[in-house]
Structure formats: structure tokens, C-alpha cells
């Protein structure tokens, strides 16, 4: 064919611009919305226990060409070609996940592709002691013996104390159940070794990756491998058979192609989770949550389970004759983000009497113990404001929608003052963007 001519771009220059120009240049509307959201994050105190700020390195991986590749299947068994580097990053992510939690690859495996959930199971809840706020393990054991579940699930999305995994294992064994631990909220604390790990006792461990682990929005399922039990009479070994069913359930059971940019970003976050700096951060999360506990108690507030051993506290508002939705609304108006939450003894999940307050996000931004003591002061002020506003509304206009409208109409000077003060204070701390 002779010498090759210089390649010619077959589409117009405007198309090339469409592909190569920045977001600001091509979509100012979306860019402006993102700008406002970044400003909101910068000027807010984020206390939502399930939120965090991820690192710039994780952002770099999320916004990368790894997003371009379609890769249904698993490493070495894909439905499409061209996946050699995708295979490498997924295997790297798996290896880093096992390393982050000090797991032996002969005894544990992990699926890092999860991006969706589904529920098909009949469930039966277990309770905490209404006086102590601690899991009632004796009642749990009785219920397990009565209902003979196939799985016993331990989780901490609204539980601030440590779970007795050994006791849960014993109860599961009484009925031949698998012990599944959802460590979504506390996986970062576990990886850092600042609270006990469930892996010694669990059969399956699940976690999201964007909470205390400080990664992208994704999830992982860890599963046992090898010998599950040995028959005392015959000596015959019963082997775990979890890897195949779990992987098949993820793909093709519930998902199609994995989000390769997310897996890449997760690999970055998992490497960060093995650093001394990450362990120091997680210890500071614990210290900050304890500071919240002590200061809120000093200010006369009641906490579920009388405090915390982890990353958050659960505030019981019943002794203030308030509900979580109203307190959440006032806090939001002064640039403090938290969430209403059910507490033991609530009559309805629709009108919970608690708020959940987490330390991970603002610890990432550099808050220390003294800062969280100041946060407790702001929360106390907002609870007082909540009672003040509630008392000022007429009986015929005293529903939640009326309350929210009142606190949002800029007519309460204390709210305006606190909003300005908090925006300036929060804005003085770095935001990794």
C-alpha cells in the first residue's frame, strides 16, 4: 500500500471538541450545580454516620478511562476481549481487600464487584434491651432456637456498642446457621484495628466501601473457604461452598458488567487503609465520638446505650419532647447535616425520636476532640431552638411541614446567626476536591 498517510479525523472539529473540552466548557449548568454542592460540603458540618470524604487519589481513579471498559464475568473468564488490565486491577483489588483485613487467601475470598443489592428473604428481627440499649443475646438465643434461621446477621448501622461476635457465633452454631456480619459502618475501624474484627467468628462479612473505609461508593462480600466443620463421630470434613454461589449471585444473578472505575478506586482506598496515617485517623474517629458522648451528656442529653464504642452516637430526644425530624430540620438550616433515626422503644419508624451523629466525615477534614465538643454545643443550641420554634407555632399549624417551613423562611435570627458562624468555621478546614 506504500507509505501510510497521516490519519484524518473523520468527524468534524466540533465533535472532537465535544470529546476533549472540560465540563465547564461544555455543560455550564451541571458544572454550576456541582460547584454549589462542593460549596455546601465545604461550609457544612457533616455528621451523617454513613458519609465520608474520599481522597483525591480515589477521585482520580473514579474519573478515569477504566470506566470505558465492559467486562462481564470474572478475571480470566470474561465475555469480552481486551480485559487484561481490568483483570489485573480486579485481582489487585481483591488482594488488597484481604490484606487490609489481615485475611489468609486460603481461608477467605472476596467479591469486589457489588454495586446493587436485593432482598428475597423472610426475616425475623432481634431486639436490644430497652433499658440498656444493648443487644439481648439471651432473647436472641431463644428466638434462634425457636425459628431455626439459616442465617444470623449482625450489623451496626444504628448500634453504637461493640457486638459480641463470639456469642453470636455460638448462637449460630446452636442452629447450624451461617453468621453474616455487616460491617458497612465500621469497616474502616476494623481495618485499622481500633475495634475488634468479626472475621475470626463470621462465615460471611459484607461491607459498603464509602463510609468509614473512605473509598468510592461500592461494596464487598468476604466469604469463608476451606473446612466449615468436622463430624465428631466420623471425622468427615464439611467444606464451605460459598464462593461459587456468591459470585454467581452477583454476576449474572443480579448484575451485569462491573463498574471498573469503582473497583480501581476501591483498590486505591484499600491501599490507603493499610497505612499508619489511616490507623491514626480511625483512632481519632473513636476519640471524637467519645468527645461527642461526654459533652452531650454534660449538656444534659440522653444517649442510646449510654454512649458509644465506635464512630457515632445515637441521641434520644424523648426527654426533650421532640422528634428527630424536627431537630434534623433545624440542624440542616444551620449547615449541620445529620439524620433522624429510630431508637429502641419508638412507636413508629416514620416519626423517630432519635438522631444519629457520626464522626468519620469531619474527622477526615481535620476535626479533633475540641472541635467535636464545639459540635455538641451547636447541637444543644439547635435542640433549644427546636423547642422554641415548636412552641411558637399555633395549634392549627403545628405539623412537621409547618415546622420545616418556619425554620426555612429566614425569620429566626438565631438560625441565621448560627448558619453564618458554622459556614465560616467549617469552611476553614480543608476539603479534598
Short mmCIF file of C-alpha atoms in Angstrom, two decimals:
data_model
loop_
_atom_site.label_atom_id
_atom_site.label_comp_id
_atom_site.label_asym_id
_atom_site.label_seq_id
_atom_site.Cartn_x
_atom_site.Cartn_y
_atom_site.Cartn_z
CA UNK A 1 0.00 0.00 0.00
CA UNK A 2 3.01 2.29 0.10
CA UNK A 3 3.60 4.84 2.78
CA UNK A 4 0.74 5.43 5.20
CA UNK A 5 -0.86 8.87 5.09
CA UNK A 6 -1.33 10.84 8.28
CA UNK A 7 -4.61 9.77 9.91
CA UNK A 8 -7.54 12.08 9.29
CA UNK A 9 -10.20 12.69 11.93
CA UNK A 10 -13.39 11.57 10.18
CA UNK A 11 -15.78 13.69 12.25
CA UNK A 12 -15.99 17.49 12.37
CA UNK A 13 -13.78 19.53 14.71
CA UNK A 14 -16.86 20.31 16.80
CA UNK A 15 -17.17 16.61 17.64
CA UNK A 16 -13.53 16.47 18.73
CA UNK A 17 -14.19 19.49 20.94
CA UNK A 18 -17.22 17.72 22.42
CA UNK A 19 -15.00 14.82 23.46
CA UNK A 20 -11.99 16.79 24.69
CA UNK A 21 -13.25 20.00 26.28
CA UNK A 22 -13.83 20.23 30.02
CA UNK A 23 -17.15 20.07 31.84
CA UNK A 24 -17.09 23.81 32.48
CA UNK A 25 -16.65 24.42 28.75
CA UNK A 26 -19.34 22.01 27.56
CA UNK A 27 -22.04 21.99 30.28
CA UNK A 28 -22.03 25.07 32.47
CA UNK A 29 -25.40 24.13 34.02
CA UNK A 30 -24.14 20.87 35.51
CA UNK A 31 -20.80 22.48 36.39
CA UNK A 32 -22.64 25.15 38.38
CA UNK A 33 -24.70 22.56 40.28
CA UNK A 34 -21.50 20.70 41.16
CA UNK A 35 -19.86 23.94 42.24
CA UNK A 36 -22.74 24.69 44.60
CA UNK A 37 -22.61 21.18 46.05
CA UNK A 38 -18.87 21.48 46.69
CA UNK A 39 -19.52 24.79 48.43
CA UNK A 40 -22.25 23.17 50.55
CA UNK A 41 -19.87 20.41 51.60
CA UNK A 42 -17.12 22.92 52.35
CA UNK A 43 -19.34 25.08 54.58
CA UNK A 44 -21.21 22.26 56.33
CA UNK A 45 -20.54 20.13 59.37
CA UNK A 46 -21.31 16.64 58.04
CA UNK A 47 -22.39 14.32 60.85
CA UNK A 48 -24.19 11.69 58.78
CA UNK A 49 -22.57 8.49 60.05
CA UNK A 50 -22.71 6.78 56.66
CA UNK A 51 -20.95 9.60 54.80
CA UNK A 52 -17.31 10.49 54.40
CA UNK A 53 -14.95 12.48 52.18
CA UNK A 54 -12.79 10.35 49.95
CA UNK A 55 -9.26 11.22 48.89
CA UNK A 56 -8.09 12.98 45.74
CA UNK A 57 -6.31 9.79 44.65
CA UNK A 58 -9.60 7.88 44.81
CA UNK A 59 -11.29 10.66 42.81
CA UNK A 60 -8.54 10.37 40.19
CA UNK A 61 -9.29 6.67 39.77
CA UNK A 62 -13.07 7.21 39.70
CA UNK A 63 -12.85 9.72 36.87
CA UNK A 64 -10.56 7.58 34.73
CA UNK A 65 -10.75 5.68 31.40
CA UNK A 66 -11.22 2.48 33.45
CA UNK A 67 -14.90 3.44 33.15
CA UNK A 68 -14.81 2.81 29.38
CA UNK A 69 -14.38 -0.97 29.52
CA UNK A 70 -17.18 -3.52 29.58
CA UNK A 71 -16.16 -6.66 31.45
CA UNK A 72 -18.98 -9.04 32.33
CA UNK A 73 -17.64 -12.05 34.19
CA UNK A 74 -14.61 -12.51 36.42
CA UNK A 75 -10.82 -12.34 35.89
CA UNK A 76 -9.80 -14.93 33.32
CA UNK A 77 -13.42 -15.65 32.36
CA UNK A 78 -14.84 -12.55 30.68
CA UNK A 79 -17.48 -12.33 27.97
CA UNK A 80 -15.47 -9.69 26.08
CA UNK A 81 -11.87 -9.32 24.95
CA UNK A 82 -9.40 -6.61 25.87
CA UNK A 83 -9.71 -7.11 29.63
CA UNK A 84 -6.13 -7.91 30.58
CA UNK A 85 -5.66 -4.71 32.59
CA UNK A 86 -9.19 -4.90 34.02
CA UNK A 87 -8.38 -8.41 35.24
CA UNK A 88 -5.18 -7.12 36.81
CA UNK A 89 -6.91 -4.29 38.67
CA UNK A 90 -9.70 -6.56 39.98
CA UNK A 91 -7.20 -9.15 41.22
CA UNK A 92 -5.16 -6.33 42.79
CA UNK A 93 -8.29 -5.02 44.50
CA UNK A 94 -9.11 -8.48 45.85
CA UNK A 95 -5.58 -8.96 47.18
CA UNK A 96 -5.61 -5.53 48.82
CA UNK A 97 -9.01 -6.24 50.40
CA UNK A 98 -7.69 -9.40 52.03
CA UNK A 99 -4.54 -7.60 53.16
CA UNK A 100 -6.48 -4.66 54.62
CA UNK A 101 -8.32 -7.02 56.96
CA UNK A 102 -5.35 -9.36 57.59
CA UNK A 103 -7.01 -12.35 55.93
CA UNK A 104 -5.41 -15.54 54.58
CA UNK A 105 -6.36 -16.14 50.94
CA UNK A 106 -6.55 -19.88 51.67
CA UNK A 107 -9.33 -19.25 54.20
CA UNK A 108 -11.10 -16.22 52.74
CA UNK A 109 -12.18 -14.93 49.35
CA UNK A 110 -13.79 -11.64 48.35
CA UNK A 111 -16.05 -10.29 45.62
CA UNK A 112 -15.40 -6.60 44.86
CA UNK A 113 -17.88 -6.14 42.00
CA UNK A 114 -21.00 -5.38 44.03
CA UNK A 115 -22.94 -2.28 43.01
CA UNK A 116 -26.55 -3.32 43.78
CA UNK A 117 -28.49 -5.16 46.48
CA UNK A 118 -31.63 -7.26 46.52
CA UNK A 119 -33.71 -8.89 49.25
CA UNK A 120 -35.65 -12.11 48.84
CA UNK A 121 -35.56 -13.44 52.37
CA UNK A 122 -38.05 -13.86 55.16
CA UNK A 123 -36.55 -12.11 58.17
CA UNK A 124 -37.14 -12.04 61.90
CA UNK A 125 -35.66 -9.18 63.94
CA UNK A 126 -33.89 -9.40 67.26
CA UNK A 127 -34.00 -6.67 69.86
CA UNK A 128 -31.94 -4.68 72.28
CA UNK A 129 -32.73 -4.40 75.96
CA UNK A 130 -34.92 -1.30 76.23
CA UNK A 131 -33.24 -0.24 79.47
CA UNK A 132 -29.61 -0.67 78.44
CA UNK A 133 -29.76 -0.35 74.65
CA UNK A 134 -27.52 -3.45 74.40
CA UNK A 135 -28.37 -6.49 72.25
CA UNK A 136 -30.34 -9.01 74.31
CA UNK A 137 -28.26 -12.08 73.48
CA UNK A 138 -30.28 -14.39 75.74
CA UNK A 139 -33.51 -13.49 73.95
CA UNK A 140 -31.71 -13.77 70.61
CA UNK A 141 -30.65 -17.30 71.50
CA UNK A 142 -34.21 -18.25 72.46
CA UNK A 143 -35.55 -16.83 69.20
CA UNK A 144 -32.90 -18.65 67.18
CA UNK A 145 -33.80 -21.96 68.80
CA UNK A 146 -37.48 -21.28 68.10
CA UNK A 147 -37.24 -20.08 64.49
CA UNK A 148 -34.12 -22.03 63.35
CA UNK A 149 -32.81 -19.39 60.91
CA UNK A 150 -30.43 -20.30 58.09
CA UNK A 151 -28.51 -17.06 58.62
CA UNK A 152 -27.86 -14.90 61.67
CA UNK A 153 -26.99 -11.32 60.73
CA UNK A 154 -25.04 -8.86 62.90
CA UNK A 155 -24.93 -5.20 61.89
CA UNK A 156 -24.17 -1.76 63.29
CA UNK A 157 -25.98 0.86 61.22
CA UNK A 158 -27.74 2.11 64.36
CA UNK A 159 -25.84 0.28 67.11
CA UNK A 160 -23.09 2.20 68.87
CA UNK A 161 -21.64 -0.50 71.12
CA UNK A 162 -19.37 -3.43 70.24
CA UNK A 163 -21.02 -6.65 69.11
CA UNK A 164 -20.14 -9.87 70.93
CA UNK A 165 -19.19 -11.84 67.82
CA UNK A 166 -18.17 -14.89 69.86
CA UNK A 167 -21.63 -15.08 71.42
CA UNK A 168 -23.25 -14.61 68.01
CA UNK A 169 -21.09 -17.45 66.65
CA UNK A 170 -22.18 -19.70 69.49
CA UNK A 171 -25.86 -18.94 68.83
CA UNK A 172 -25.44 -19.53 65.09
CA UNK A 173 -23.79 -22.89 65.76
CA UNK A 174 -26.66 -23.98 68.01
CA UNK A 175 -28.99 -23.95 64.99
CA UNK A 176 -26.48 -24.63 62.21
CA UNK A 177 -26.81 -21.12 60.81
CA UNK A 178 -24.29 -19.07 58.90
CA UNK A 179 -23.09 -15.99 60.78
CA UNK A 180 -23.16 -12.98 58.46
CA UNK A 181 -21.67 -9.71 59.69
CA UNK A 182 -22.49 -6.42 58.00
CA UNK A 183 -19.56 -4.17 58.89
CA UNK A 184 -20.51 -1.39 56.45
CA UNK A 185 -20.34 1.39 59.04
CA UNK A 186 -17.28 0.16 60.90
CA UNK A 187 -15.10 -1.49 58.24
CA UNK A 188 -12.53 1.31 58.40
CA UNK A 189 -12.29 0.97 62.18
CA UNK A 190 -11.86 -2.80 61.81
CA UNK A 191 -9.21 -2.48 59.09
CA UNK A 192 -7.26 -0.11 61.34
CA UNK A 193 -7.54 -2.49 64.29
CA UNK A 194 -9.08 0.08 66.65
CA UNK A 195 -12.12 -2.14 67.35
CA UNK A 196 -12.43 -5.95 67.32
CA UNK A 197 -12.68 -7.79 64.00
CA UNK A 198 -15.59 -10.12 63.16
CA UNK A 199 -13.56 -12.29 60.79
CA UNK A 200 -12.48 -14.79 63.46
CA UNK A 201 -16.11 -15.74 64.04
CA UNK A 202 -18.05 -14.96 60.84
CA UNK A 203 -18.80 -17.09 57.78
CA UNK A 204 -19.62 -14.13 55.55
CA UNK A 205 -18.74 -10.45 56.02
CA UNK A 206 -20.27 -7.69 53.91
CA UNK A 207 -19.43 -4.02 53.70
CA UNK A 208 -20.02 -0.94 51.67
CA UNK A 209 -16.83 0.93 50.87
CA UNK A 210 -17.66 4.64 51.14
CA UNK A 211 -18.30 5.02 54.87
CA UNK A 212 -15.51 4.72 57.45
CA UNK A 213 -13.39 2.87 54.85
CA UNK A 214 -13.34 6.15 52.90
CA UNK A 215 -13.45 4.63 49.42
CA UNK A 216 -15.79 5.02 46.45
CA UNK A 217 -19.46 4.03 46.51
CA UNK A 218 -19.28 0.27 46.16
CA UNK A 219 -19.35 -2.89 48.26
CA UNK A 220 -17.52 -6.12 49.03
CA UNK A 221 -18.57 -9.59 50.14
CA UNK A 222 -15.99 -11.66 52.02
CA UNK A 223 -16.66 -15.40 52.29
CA UNK A 224 -15.05 -18.33 54.06
CA UNK A 225 -13.18 -21.05 52.19
CA UNK A 226 -11.92 -24.46 53.27
CA UNK A 227 -13.28 -26.59 56.12
CA UNK A 228 -16.52 -25.45 57.76
CA UNK A 229 -16.82 -28.23 60.35
CA UNK A 230 -15.71 -31.77 61.17
CA UNK A 231 -18.11 -34.55 62.20
CA UNK A 232 -17.14 -35.57 65.73
CA UNK A 233 -18.06 -39.22 65.13
CA UNK A 234 -16.82 -39.91 61.62
CA UNK A 235 -14.12 -37.27 61.30
CA UNK A 236 -15.58 -36.29 57.92
CA UNK A 237 -14.94 -32.69 56.95
CA UNK A 238 -17.75 -30.45 55.72
CA UNK A 239 -16.36 -27.87 53.31
CA UNK A 240 -17.58 -24.34 52.74
CA UNK A 241 -19.37 -23.88 49.44
CA UNK A 242 -19.88 -20.11 49.41
CA UNK A 243 -17.57 -18.80 46.69
CA UNK A 244 -19.46 -20.17 43.69
CA UNK A 245 -22.99 -19.28 44.84
CA UNK A 246 -21.99 -15.78 45.99
CA UNK A 247 -20.11 -14.96 42.80
CA UNK A 248 -22.94 -16.35 40.66
CA UNK A 249 -25.47 -14.33 42.63
CA UNK A 250 -23.53 -11.14 41.91
CA UNK A 251 -22.98 -12.00 38.23
CA UNK A 252 -25.05 -13.00 36.35
CA UNK A 253 -27.66 -13.26 39.09
CA UNK A 254 -28.15 -9.60 39.96
CA UNK A 255 -25.67 -7.51 38.00
CA UNK A 256 -24.23 -7.11 34.54
CA UNK A 257 -20.88 -5.51 33.83
CA UNK A 258 -18.94 -4.34 36.90
CA UNK A 259 -18.03 -0.70 37.43
CA UNK A 260 -14.31 -0.92 36.69
CA UNK A 261 -13.56 2.68 37.63
CA UNK A 262 -15.11 1.98 41.05
CA UNK A 263 -13.08 -1.20 41.52
CA UNK A 264 -9.94 0.74 40.56
CA UNK A 265 -10.77 3.48 43.06
CA UNK A 266 -11.51 0.87 45.73
CA UNK A 267 -8.07 -0.67 45.17
CA UNK A 268 -6.57 2.76 45.86
CA UNK A 269 -8.63 3.21 49.04
CA UNK A 270 -7.70 -0.27 50.30
CA UNK A 271 -4.01 0.51 49.90
CA UNK A 272 -4.53 3.70 51.91
CA UNK A 273 -6.32 1.62 54.57
CA UNK A 274 -3.07 -0.23 55.36
CA UNK A 275 -1.09 2.94 56.16
CA UNK A 276 -0.17 4.26 59.63
CA UNK A 277 -1.95 7.51 58.75
CA UNK A 278 -5.21 5.63 58.22
CA UNK A 279 -4.93 3.93 61.61
CA UNK A 280 -4.26 7.30 63.24
CA UNK A 281 -7.34 8.70 61.51
CA UNK A 282 -9.56 5.86 62.74
CA UNK A 283 -8.33 6.25 66.32
CA UNK A 284 -9.18 9.94 66.07
CA UNK A 285 -12.69 8.97 64.89
CA UNK A 286 -13.13 6.94 68.09
CA UNK A 287 -11.74 9.76 70.23
CA UNK A 288 -14.01 12.30 68.56
CA UNK A 289 -17.11 10.14 69.00
CA UNK A 290 -16.26 9.76 72.70
CA UNK A 291 -15.85 13.54 72.94
CA UNK A 292 -19.35 13.91 71.50
CA UNK A 293 -20.66 11.40 74.03
CA UNK A 294 -19.11 13.11 77.03
CA UNK A 295 -20.08 16.64 76.01
CA UNK A 296 -23.66 15.77 75.10
CA UNK A 297 -24.06 14.02 78.44
CA UNK A 298 -22.59 17.03 80.23
CA UNK A 299 -25.16 19.22 78.49
CA UNK A 300 -27.96 17.01 79.82
CA UNK A 301 -28.76 14.84 76.82
CA UNK A 302 -29.59 11.14 76.85
CA UNK A 303 -27.76 8.70 74.56
CA UNK A 304 -28.96 5.28 73.46
CA UNK A 305 -26.86 2.56 75.15
CA UNK A 306 -25.46 5.38 77.30
CA UNK A 307 -22.72 6.18 74.80
CA UNK A 308 -20.51 4.67 72.13
CA UNK A 309 -17.60 2.35 71.43
CA UNK A 310 -17.45 3.23 67.76
CA UNK A 311 -17.80 6.10 65.28
CA UNK A 312 -21.18 7.53 66.24
CA UNK A 313 -23.68 8.32 68.96
CA UNK A 314 -27.46 7.95 68.89
CA UNK A 315 -29.23 10.82 70.66
CA UNK A 316 -32.54 10.04 72.41
CA UNK A 317 -34.80 13.11 72.21
CA UNK A 318 -37.78 11.77 74.14
CA UNK A 319 -36.81 13.54 77.35
CA UNK A 320 -36.92 16.79 75.34
CA UNK A 321 -40.41 16.01 73.96
CA UNK A 322 -39.01 16.31 70.43
CA UNK A 323 -38.72 14.07 67.40
CA UNK A 324 -35.73 13.53 65.15
CA UNK A 325 -37.29 15.04 62.04
CA UNK A 326 -37.68 18.49 63.62
CA UNK A 327 -34.20 18.53 65.11
CA UNK A 328 -32.75 17.36 61.79
CA UNK A 329 -34.58 20.22 60.05
CA UNK A 330 -33.12 22.88 62.37
CA UNK A 331 -29.63 21.41 62.11
CA UNK A 332 -29.83 21.44 58.32
CA UNK A 333 -30.77 25.13 58.33
CA UNK A 334 -27.57 25.97 60.25
CA UNK A 335 -25.35 23.87 57.92
CA UNK A 336 -25.17 20.76 60.10
CA UNK A 337 -26.08 17.56 58.26
CA UNK A 338 -27.24 14.58 60.29
CA UNK A 339 -30.21 12.22 60.10
CA UNK A 340 -33.24 11.33 62.15
CA UNK A 341 -33.10 7.72 63.33
CA UNK A 342 -35.29 5.20 65.09
CA UNK A 343 -34.31 4.33 68.64
CA UNK A 344 -35.36 1.44 70.90
CA UNK A 345 -38.93 1.94 72.07
CA UNK A 346 -40.04 4.19 69.21
CA UNK A 347 -43.73 3.85 68.41
CA UNK A 348 -43.24 4.46 64.69
CA UNK A 349 -40.30 4.39 62.30
CA UNK A 350 -41.97 7.26 60.42
CA UNK A 351 -41.62 9.62 63.40
CA UNK A 352 -38.40 8.52 65.13
CA UNK A 353 -37.28 10.14 68.35
CA UNK A 354 -33.56 9.93 67.73
CA UNK A 355 -30.83 11.50 65.65
CA UNK A 356 -27.68 9.67 64.57
CA UNK A 357 -24.43 11.64 64.80
CA UNK A 358 -21.25 10.31 63.18
CA UNK A 359 -17.63 11.40 63.47
CA UNK A 360 -15.88 9.99 60.34
CA UNK A 361 -16.53 12.77 57.80
CA UNK A 362 -15.43 15.75 59.88
CA UNK A 363 -12.50 13.80 61.31
CA UNK A 364 -11.35 13.39 57.70
CA UNK A 365 -11.45 17.17 57.35
CA UNK A 366 -9.28 17.60 60.44
CA UNK A 367 -11.67 17.94 63.40
CA UNK A 368 -10.27 16.94 66.77
CA UNK A 369 -11.71 16.43 70.24
CA UNK A 370 -12.16 20.15 70.99
CA UNK A 371 -13.91 20.63 67.65
CA UNK A 372 -16.39 17.88 68.41
CA UNK A 373 -17.06 19.39 71.81
CA UNK A 374 -17.98 22.54 69.90
CA UNK A 375 -20.20 20.45 67.61
CA UNK A 376 -22.02 19.13 70.70
CA UNK A 377 -22.60 22.73 71.78
CA UNK A 378 -24.13 23.57 68.38
CA UNK A 379 -26.40 20.52 68.56
CA UNK A 380 -27.52 21.56 72.04
CA UNK A 381 -28.27 25.07 70.75
CA UNK A 382 -30.31 23.68 67.87
CA UNK A 383 -32.34 21.44 70.18
CA UNK A 384 -33.21 24.51 72.26
CA UNK A 385 -34.12 26.39 69.07
CA UNK A 386 -36.27 23.47 68.02
CA UNK A 387 -38.31 23.68 71.22
CA UNK A 388 -38.55 27.46 70.83
CA UNK A 389 -39.88 27.29 67.27
CA UNK A 390 -42.22 24.40 68.06
CA UNK A 391 -43.70 26.38 70.95
CA UNK A 392 -44.22 29.46 68.78
CA UNK A 393 -46.41 27.73 66.19
CA UNK A 394 -50.20 27.89 66.56
CA UNK A 395 -52.00 24.62 67.23
CA UNK A 396 -53.71 24.70 63.83
CA UNK A 397 -50.33 24.96 62.04
CA UNK A 398 -48.09 22.75 64.10
CA UNK A 399 -47.42 19.82 61.78
CA UNK A 400 -43.97 18.84 60.55
CA UNK A 401 -44.46 20.64 57.23
CA UNK A 402 -45.37 23.83 59.13
CA UNK A 403 -42.31 23.48 61.33
CA UNK A 404 -39.99 22.95 58.35
CA UNK A 405 -41.46 25.95 56.57
CA UNK A 406 -40.91 28.12 59.63
CA UNK A 407 -37.26 27.22 60.18
CA UNK A 408 -36.54 27.65 56.46
CA UNK A 409 -38.11 31.10 55.98
CA UNK A 410 -35.15 33.04 57.43
CA UNK A 411 -37.34 34.58 60.13
CA UNK A 412 -35.50 33.04 63.11
CA UNK A 413 -32.47 35.28 63.82
CA UNK A 414 -30.67 32.63 65.87
CA UNK A 415 -30.72 30.29 62.87
CA UNK A 416 -29.27 32.95 60.59
CA UNK A 417 -26.52 33.74 63.09
CA UNK A 418 -25.57 30.10 63.64
CA UNK A 419 -25.61 29.40 59.89
CA UNK A 420 -23.10 32.17 59.24
CA UNK A 421 -20.88 31.17 62.16
CA UNK A 422 -20.82 27.49 61.20
CA UNK A 423 -20.23 28.18 57.49
CA UNK A 424 -17.19 30.29 58.31
CA UNK A 425 -15.83 27.76 60.80
CA UNK A 426 -16.38 24.65 58.66
CA UNK A 427 -15.04 26.46 55.60
CA UNK A 428 -11.71 26.99 57.33
CA UNK A 429 -10.99 23.21 57.25
CA UNK A 430 -9.65 21.54 54.08
CA UNK A 431 -11.96 19.66 51.71
CA UNK A 432 -10.21 17.12 49.43
CA UNK A 433 -11.57 18.07 45.99
#
